[in-house]
mmCIF file of C-alpha atoms in Angstrom:
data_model
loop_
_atom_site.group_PDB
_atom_site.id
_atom_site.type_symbol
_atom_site.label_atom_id
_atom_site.label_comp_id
_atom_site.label_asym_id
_atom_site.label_seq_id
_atom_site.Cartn_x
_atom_site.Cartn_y
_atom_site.Cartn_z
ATOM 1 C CA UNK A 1 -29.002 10.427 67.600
ATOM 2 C CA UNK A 2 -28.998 6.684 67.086
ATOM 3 C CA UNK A 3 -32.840 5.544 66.757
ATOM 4 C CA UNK A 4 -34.409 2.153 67.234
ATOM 5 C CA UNK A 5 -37.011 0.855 64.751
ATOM 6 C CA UNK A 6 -38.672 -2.626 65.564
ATOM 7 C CA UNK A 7 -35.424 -3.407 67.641
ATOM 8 C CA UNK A 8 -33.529 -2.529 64.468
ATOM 9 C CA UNK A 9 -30.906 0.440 65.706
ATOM 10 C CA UNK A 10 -30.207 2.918 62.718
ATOM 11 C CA UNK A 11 -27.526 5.874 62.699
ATOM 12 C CA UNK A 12 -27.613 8.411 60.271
ATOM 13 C CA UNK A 13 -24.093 9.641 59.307
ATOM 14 C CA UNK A 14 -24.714 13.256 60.356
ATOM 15 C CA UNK A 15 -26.086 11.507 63.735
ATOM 16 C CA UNK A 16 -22.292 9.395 64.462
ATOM 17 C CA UNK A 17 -20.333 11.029 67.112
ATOM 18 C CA UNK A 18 -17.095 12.061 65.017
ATOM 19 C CA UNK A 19 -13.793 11.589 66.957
ATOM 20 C CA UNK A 20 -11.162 13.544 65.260
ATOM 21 C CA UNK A 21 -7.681 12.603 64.759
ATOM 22 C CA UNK A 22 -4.638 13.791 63.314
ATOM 23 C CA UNK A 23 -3.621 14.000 59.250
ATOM 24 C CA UNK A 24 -7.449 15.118 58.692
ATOM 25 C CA UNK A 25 -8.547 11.372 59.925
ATOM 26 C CA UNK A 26 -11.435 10.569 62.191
ATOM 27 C CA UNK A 27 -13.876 7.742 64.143
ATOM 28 C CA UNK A 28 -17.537 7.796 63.485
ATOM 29 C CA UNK A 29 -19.249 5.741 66.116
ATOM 30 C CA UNK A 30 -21.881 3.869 64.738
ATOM 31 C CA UNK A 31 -23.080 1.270 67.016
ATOM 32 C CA UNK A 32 -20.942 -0.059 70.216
ATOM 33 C CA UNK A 33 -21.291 -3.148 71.946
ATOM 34 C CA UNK A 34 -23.791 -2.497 74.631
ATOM 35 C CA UNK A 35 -26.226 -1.171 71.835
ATOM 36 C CA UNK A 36 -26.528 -4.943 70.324
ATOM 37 C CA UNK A 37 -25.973 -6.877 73.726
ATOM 38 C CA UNK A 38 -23.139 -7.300 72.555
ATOM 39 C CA UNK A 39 -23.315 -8.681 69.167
ATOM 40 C CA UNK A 40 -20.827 -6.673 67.481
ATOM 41 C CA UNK A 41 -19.866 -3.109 67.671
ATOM 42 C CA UNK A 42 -19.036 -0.937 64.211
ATOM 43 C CA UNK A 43 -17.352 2.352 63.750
ATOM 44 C CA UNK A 44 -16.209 4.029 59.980
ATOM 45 C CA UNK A 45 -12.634 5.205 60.208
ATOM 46 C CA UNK A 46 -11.302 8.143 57.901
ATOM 47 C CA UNK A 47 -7.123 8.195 57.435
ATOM 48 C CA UNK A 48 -5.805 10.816 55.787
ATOM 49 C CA UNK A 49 -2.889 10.311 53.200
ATOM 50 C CA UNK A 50 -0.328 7.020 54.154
ATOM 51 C CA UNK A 51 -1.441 7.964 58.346
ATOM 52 C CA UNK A 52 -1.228 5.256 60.747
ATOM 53 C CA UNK A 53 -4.836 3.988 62.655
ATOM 54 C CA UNK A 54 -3.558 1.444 65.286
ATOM 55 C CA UNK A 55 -0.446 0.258 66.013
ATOM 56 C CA UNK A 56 0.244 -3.668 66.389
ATOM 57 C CA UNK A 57 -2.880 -5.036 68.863
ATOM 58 C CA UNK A 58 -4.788 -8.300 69.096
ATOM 59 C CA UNK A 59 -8.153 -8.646 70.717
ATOM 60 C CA UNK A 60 -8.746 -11.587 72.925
ATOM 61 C CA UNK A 61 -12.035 -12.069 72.239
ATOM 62 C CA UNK A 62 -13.305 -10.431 69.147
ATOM 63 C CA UNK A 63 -12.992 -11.066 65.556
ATOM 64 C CA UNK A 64 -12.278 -7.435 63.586
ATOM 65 C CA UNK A 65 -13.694 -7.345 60.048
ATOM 66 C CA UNK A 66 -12.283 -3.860 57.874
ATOM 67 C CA UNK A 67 -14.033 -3.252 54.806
ATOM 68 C CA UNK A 68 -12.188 -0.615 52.343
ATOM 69 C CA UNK A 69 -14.467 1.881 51.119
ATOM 70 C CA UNK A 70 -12.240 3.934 49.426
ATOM 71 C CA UNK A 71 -8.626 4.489 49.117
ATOM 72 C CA UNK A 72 -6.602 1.706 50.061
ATOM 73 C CA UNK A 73 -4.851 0.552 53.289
ATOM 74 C CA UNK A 74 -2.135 -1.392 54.847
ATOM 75 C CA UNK A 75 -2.602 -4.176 57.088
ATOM 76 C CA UNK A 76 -0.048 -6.075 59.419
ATOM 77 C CA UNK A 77 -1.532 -9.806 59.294
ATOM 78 C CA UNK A 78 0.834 -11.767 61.858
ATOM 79 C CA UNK A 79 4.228 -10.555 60.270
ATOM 80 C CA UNK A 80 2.977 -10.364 56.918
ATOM 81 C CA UNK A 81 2.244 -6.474 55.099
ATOM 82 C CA UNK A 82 -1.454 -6.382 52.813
ATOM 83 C CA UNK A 83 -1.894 -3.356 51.312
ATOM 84 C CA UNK A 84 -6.102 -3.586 50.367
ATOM 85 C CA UNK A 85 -7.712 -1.296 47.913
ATOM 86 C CA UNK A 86 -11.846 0.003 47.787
ATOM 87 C CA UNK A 87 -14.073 -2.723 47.270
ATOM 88 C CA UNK A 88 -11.490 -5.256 49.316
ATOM 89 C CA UNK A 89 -11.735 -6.453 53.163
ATOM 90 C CA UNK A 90 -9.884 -8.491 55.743
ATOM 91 C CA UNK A 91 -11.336 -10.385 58.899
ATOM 92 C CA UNK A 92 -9.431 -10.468 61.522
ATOM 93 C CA UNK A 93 -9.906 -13.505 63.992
ATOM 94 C CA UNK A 94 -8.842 -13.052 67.588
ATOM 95 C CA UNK A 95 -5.362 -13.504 68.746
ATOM 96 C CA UNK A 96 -3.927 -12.519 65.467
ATOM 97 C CA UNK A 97 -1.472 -9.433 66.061
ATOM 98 C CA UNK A 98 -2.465 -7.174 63.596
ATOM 99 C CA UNK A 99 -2.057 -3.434 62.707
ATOM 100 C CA UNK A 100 -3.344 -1.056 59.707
ATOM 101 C CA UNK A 101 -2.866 2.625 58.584
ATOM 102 C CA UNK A 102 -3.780 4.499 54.590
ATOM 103 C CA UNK A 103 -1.495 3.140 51.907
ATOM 104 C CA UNK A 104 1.657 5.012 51.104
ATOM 105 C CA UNK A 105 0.101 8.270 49.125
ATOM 106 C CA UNK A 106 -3.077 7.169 49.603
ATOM 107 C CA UNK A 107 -5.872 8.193 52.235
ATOM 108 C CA UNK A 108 -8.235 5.267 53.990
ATOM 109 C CA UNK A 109 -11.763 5.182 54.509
ATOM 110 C CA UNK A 110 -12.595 2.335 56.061
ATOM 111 C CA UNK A 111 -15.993 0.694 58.121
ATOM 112 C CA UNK A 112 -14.518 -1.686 61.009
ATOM 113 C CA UNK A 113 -17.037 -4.718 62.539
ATOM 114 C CA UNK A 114 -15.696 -5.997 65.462
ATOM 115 C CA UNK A 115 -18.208 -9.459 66.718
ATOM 116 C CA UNK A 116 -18.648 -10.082 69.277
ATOM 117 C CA UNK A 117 -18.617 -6.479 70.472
ATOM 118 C CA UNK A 118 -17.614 -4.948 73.748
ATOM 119 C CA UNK A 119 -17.895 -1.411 74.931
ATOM 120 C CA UNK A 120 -15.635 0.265 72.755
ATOM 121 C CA UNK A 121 -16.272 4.254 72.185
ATOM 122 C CA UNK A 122 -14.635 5.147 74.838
ATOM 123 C CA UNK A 123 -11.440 3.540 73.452
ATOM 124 C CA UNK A 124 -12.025 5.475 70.460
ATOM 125 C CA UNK A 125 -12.704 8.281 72.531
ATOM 126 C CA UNK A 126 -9.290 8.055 74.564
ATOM 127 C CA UNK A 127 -7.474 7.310 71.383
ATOM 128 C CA UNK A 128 -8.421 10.613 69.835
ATOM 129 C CA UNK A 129 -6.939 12.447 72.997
ATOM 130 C CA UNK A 130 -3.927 10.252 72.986
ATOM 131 C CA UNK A 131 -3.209 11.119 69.355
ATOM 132 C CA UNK A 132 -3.546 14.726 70.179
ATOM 133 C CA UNK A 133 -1.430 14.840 73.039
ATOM 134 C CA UNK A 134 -4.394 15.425 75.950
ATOM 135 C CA UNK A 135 -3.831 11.874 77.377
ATOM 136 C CA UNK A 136 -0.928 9.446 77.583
ATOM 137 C CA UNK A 137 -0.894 6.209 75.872
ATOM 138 C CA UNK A 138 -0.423 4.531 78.752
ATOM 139 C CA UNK A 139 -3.903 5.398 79.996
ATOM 140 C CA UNK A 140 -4.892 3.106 77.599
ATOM 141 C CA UNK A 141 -2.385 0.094 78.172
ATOM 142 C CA UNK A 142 -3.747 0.432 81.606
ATOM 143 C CA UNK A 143 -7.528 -0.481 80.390
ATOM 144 C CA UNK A 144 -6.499 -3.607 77.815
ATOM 145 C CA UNK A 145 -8.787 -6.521 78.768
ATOM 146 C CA UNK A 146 -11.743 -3.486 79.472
ATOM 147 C CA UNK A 147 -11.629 -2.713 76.057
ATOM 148 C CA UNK A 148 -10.461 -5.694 74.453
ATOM 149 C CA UNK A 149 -7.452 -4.349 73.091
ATOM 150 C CA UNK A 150 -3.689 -6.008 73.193
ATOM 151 C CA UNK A 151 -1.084 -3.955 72.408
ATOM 152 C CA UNK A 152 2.071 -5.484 71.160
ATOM 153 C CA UNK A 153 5.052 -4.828 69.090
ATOM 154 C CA UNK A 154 5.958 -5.772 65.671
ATOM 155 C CA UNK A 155 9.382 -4.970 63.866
ATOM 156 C CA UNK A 156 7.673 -5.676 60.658
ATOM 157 C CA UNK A 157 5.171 -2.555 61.491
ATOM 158 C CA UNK A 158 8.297 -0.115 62.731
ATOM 159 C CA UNK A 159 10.350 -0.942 59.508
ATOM 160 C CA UNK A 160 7.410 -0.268 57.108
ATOM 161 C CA UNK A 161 5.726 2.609 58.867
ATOM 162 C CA UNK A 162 8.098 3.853 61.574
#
């Protein structure tokens, strides 16, 4: 249960609703946009060894900051491939097409900032069901500009990660 102290909101990891995905990944929700009128909205995202986590998006609006806390992951950046180890991070500012997944043999863990923050667990929520088959993707094409989400292509992406 996410608490409020002197307007300060505070989530204890075993409190974080866990959305699970496939490869042994998962979402914890830590704070979504509505909670900090929407300041920013955060989540930690698990990735288990070289699995994709979004395919190539832009956000109209919000700036998406990724800091590696352990492992190592790949980022699309325009058409240009980062791979990031623990202890790095990458800001995203809107617009940019971008797209991330673990490193090649490696597994992610990663906490993602998005400012200014829209409602977004329900996104997450969706996503989990779309990745294990209990709701089409295009559910979630159809709710874009709710969620602040763009998807797009990127032959880059489908070359290095199919």
């Amino acid at each position: 249960m996410t608490a409020e102290r002197a307007g300060a909101i505070v989530v204890r990891a075993e409190d974080a609703e866990r959305v699970e995905l496939p490869a042994g990944g998962a979402f914890g929700l830590l704070v979504d946009g509505d909670a900090t009128r929407g300041a920013l909205g955060a989540n930690r995202l698990t990735l288990g060894v070289g699995a994709n986590g979004a395919r190539p998006h832009h956000h109209a609006v919000s700036w998406e900051f990724f800091q590696v806390l352990d492992g190592a992951a790949e980022f699309l950046l325009g058409e240009e491939l980062v791979t990031v180890a623990a202890g790095g991070a990458v800001a995203v500012p809107p617009l940019l097409p971008h797209a991330f997944g673990a490193a090649a043999g490696s597994t992610a863990d990663l906490l993602v900032v998005a400012a200014p923050g829209v409602r977004r667990f329900g996104y997450f929520r969706a996503l989990g069901d779309v990745t294990r088959g209990r709701l089409p993707f295009e559910d979630l094409r159809a709710r874009q500009e709710e969620y602040d989400v763009y998807f797009g292509a990127s032959a880059v992406w489908e070359a290095a990660r199919g």
